[in-house]
Amino acid sequence: MSVNSSAGSGVTSNASGVILASRILLSILFILAGYAKLTDLAGTAGFFGSLGLPVPSVTAVVVGLVELIGGLAVLVGFKTRIAAIILAVFVLGATAAAHLDFSQPLNPLMLQKNLAITGGFLLLALIGAGAYSIDGRRG
């Protein structure tokens, strides 16, 4: 389904600007988080180790790359549907790994935030990147 040709779905051709804004807002978090993880691998690995994640040094690199590359893909609208699905699943996994201990005061809020982000990615996976994207230019 194309954003520009889905007359019956309620998504119109002028929605591409809103989709672009949504892609920017969703991607900022992941680009910054991925960059931060990759530039402080020791700290990230230490945190992941404290969560009991396997091979924390490797996990830190993989997580940082998923966030950075996935965020950049969403930002520019390249393979957006695939990137959005990967990031939606990633966010749910991160939530399960780090944000379900409700004895930690911020985790209920982090859970809600992550569920909202997942919803945004699922919607982006459904409707695509819009006209203002690499995907939109490629057809």
Short mmCIF file of C-alpha atoms in Angstrom, two decimals:
data_model
loop_
_atom_site.label_atom_id
_atom_site.label_comp_id
_atom_site.label_asym_id
_atom_site.label_seq_id
_atom_site.Cartn_x
_atom_site.Cartn_y
_atom_site.Cartn_z
CA MET A 1 0.00 0.00 0.00
CA SER A 2 1.47 3.33 -1.02
CA VAL A 3 0.98 6.41 1.13
CA ASN A 4 0.19 8.38 -2.01
CA SER A 5 -2.43 6.00 -3.38
CA SER A 6 -4.37 4.77 -0.38
CA ALA A 7 -7.45 6.93 -0.73
CA GLY A 8 -9.71 4.63 1.26
CA SER A 9 -7.35 4.18 4.20
CA GLY A 10 -7.39 7.75 5.45
CA VAL A 11 -3.71 8.28 4.58
CA THR A 12 -3.36 11.02 2.01
CA SER A 13 -0.48 12.26 -0.09
CA ASN A 14 0.01 15.29 2.17
CA ALA A 15 0.72 12.90 5.07
CA SER A 16 4.33 12.49 3.92
CA GLY A 17 5.43 15.54 5.91
CA VAL A 18 3.92 14.07 9.07
CA ILE A 19 5.53 10.71 8.35
CA LEU A 20 8.89 12.47 7.89
CA ALA A 21 8.48 14.25 11.23
CA SER A 22 7.57 10.93 12.86
CA ARG A 23 10.63 9.24 11.38
CA ILE A 24 12.86 12.05 12.68
CA LEU A 25 11.36 11.92 16.17
CA LEU A 26 11.58 8.13 16.40
CA SER A 27 15.11 7.94 15.01
CA ILE A 28 16.73 10.59 17.23
CA LEU A 29 16.50 8.39 20.31
CA PHE A 30 18.12 5.42 18.60
CA ILE A 31 20.87 7.31 16.81
CA LEU A 32 21.95 9.04 20.02
CA ALA A 33 21.64 5.89 22.16
CA GLY A 34 23.55 3.75 19.67
CA TYR A 35 26.31 6.32 19.35
CA ALA A 36 26.59 6.62 23.15
CA LYS A 37 26.82 2.85 23.55
CA LEU A 38 29.47 2.51 20.86
CA THR A 39 31.59 5.34 22.26
CA ASP A 40 31.47 3.91 25.80
CA LEU A 41 31.66 0.19 25.19
CA ALA A 42 33.22 -0.54 28.58
CA GLY A 43 30.44 1.24 30.45
CA THR A 44 27.75 -0.31 28.27
CA ALA A 45 29.22 -3.79 28.66
CA GLY A 46 29.40 -3.27 32.43
CA PHE A 47 25.73 -2.32 32.55
CA PHE A 48 24.76 -5.26 30.33
CA GLY A 49 26.81 -7.56 32.55
CA SER A 50 24.94 -6.29 35.61
CA LEU A 51 21.69 -7.27 33.87
CA GLY A 52 23.03 -10.78 33.32
CA LEU A 53 23.12 -10.49 29.54
CA PRO A 54 25.41 -12.98 27.80
CA VAL A 55 28.82 -11.89 26.45
CA PRO A 56 28.29 -8.27 27.51
CA SER A 57 31.10 -6.83 25.34
CA VAL A 58 29.73 -8.40 22.17
CA THR A 59 26.16 -7.60 23.18
CA ALA A 60 27.13 -3.94 23.67
CA VAL A 61 28.53 -3.71 20.13
CA VAL A 62 25.54 -5.49 18.58
CA VAL A 63 23.01 -3.38 20.48
CA GLY A 64 24.87 -0.16 19.67
CA LEU A 65 24.99 -1.03 15.97
CA VAL A 66 21.32 -2.05 15.83
CA GLU A 67 20.32 1.25 17.42
CA LEU A 68 22.64 3.43 15.33
CA ILE A 69 22.14 1.77 11.95
CA GLY A 70 18.42 1.18 12.52
CA GLY A 71 17.96 4.79 13.63
CA LEU A 72 19.82 6.11 10.58
CA ALA A 73 17.78 3.87 8.25
CA VAL A 74 14.53 5.20 9.71
CA LEU A 75 15.81 8.79 9.59
CA VAL A 76 16.61 8.71 5.86
CA GLY A 77 13.79 6.32 5.01
CA PHE A 78 15.90 3.43 3.68
CA LYS A 79 14.35 -0.04 3.93
CA THR A 80 12.07 1.61 6.43
CA ARG A 81 9.53 -1.15 6.87
CA ILE A 82 12.25 -3.69 7.65
CA ALA A 83 14.13 -1.30 9.96
CA ALA A 84 10.91 -0.42 11.78
CA ILE A 85 10.05 -4.08 12.39
CA ILE A 86 13.58 -4.83 13.60
CA LEU A 87 13.51 -1.84 15.95
CA ALA A 88 10.02 -2.71 17.24
CA VAL A 89 11.18 -6.22 18.14
CA PHE A 90 14.44 -4.81 19.53
CA VAL A 91 12.55 -2.39 21.82
CA LEU A 92 10.36 -5.19 23.15
CA GLY A 93 13.47 -7.29 23.83
CA ALA A 94 15.22 -4.40 25.56
CA THR A 95 12.12 -3.82 27.64
CA ALA A 96 12.02 -7.46 28.69
CA ALA A 97 15.75 -7.43 29.52
CA ALA A 98 15.97 -4.15 31.41
CA HIS A 99 12.63 -2.60 32.31
CA LEU A 100 10.39 -5.19 33.94
CA ASP A 101 11.84 -4.90 37.45
CA PHE A 102 9.20 -2.62 38.95
CA SER A 103 11.16 -2.22 42.17
CA GLN A 104 13.22 0.26 40.11
CA PRO A 105 11.29 3.55 40.22
CA LEU A 106 11.65 4.53 36.54
CA ASN A 107 10.82 1.15 35.02
CA PRO A 108 7.02 1.58 34.88
CA LEU A 109 7.57 4.79 32.91
CA MET A 110 10.23 3.13 30.71
CA LEU A 111 7.82 0.28 29.97
CA GLN A 112 5.10 2.71 28.89
CA LYS A 113 7.57 4.75 26.79
CA ASN A 114 8.87 1.63 25.08
CA LEU A 115 5.40 0.34 24.32
CA ALA A 116 4.57 3.70 22.70
CA ILE A 117 7.79 3.61 20.66
CA THR A 118 6.99 0.06 19.56
CA GLY A 119 3.55 1.25 18.42
CA GLY A 120 5.16 4.03 16.40
CA PHE A 121 7.51 1.58 14.70
CA LEU A 122 4.69 -0.86 13.93
CA LEU A 123 2.68 1.94 12.35
CA LEU A 124 5.72 3.04 10.35
CA ALA A 125 6.22 -0.57 9.21
CA LEU A 126 2.61 -0.62 8.03
CA ILE A 127 2.48 2.69 6.15
CA GLY A 128 6.10 2.99 5.00
CA ALA A 129 8.46 5.94 4.87
CA GLY A 130 6.36 8.33 2.79
CA ALA A 131 7.41 10.37 -0.21
CA TYR A 132 10.22 12.24 1.57
CA SER A 133 12.54 9.27 1.86
CA ILE A 134 14.97 7.09 -0.03
CA ASP A 135 12.26 4.43 -0.21
CA GLY A 136 9.82 7.00 -1.62
CA ARG A 137 12.29 8.05 -4.33
CA ARG A 138 13.02 4.44 -5.27
CA GLY A 139 9.33 3.67 -5.73
#
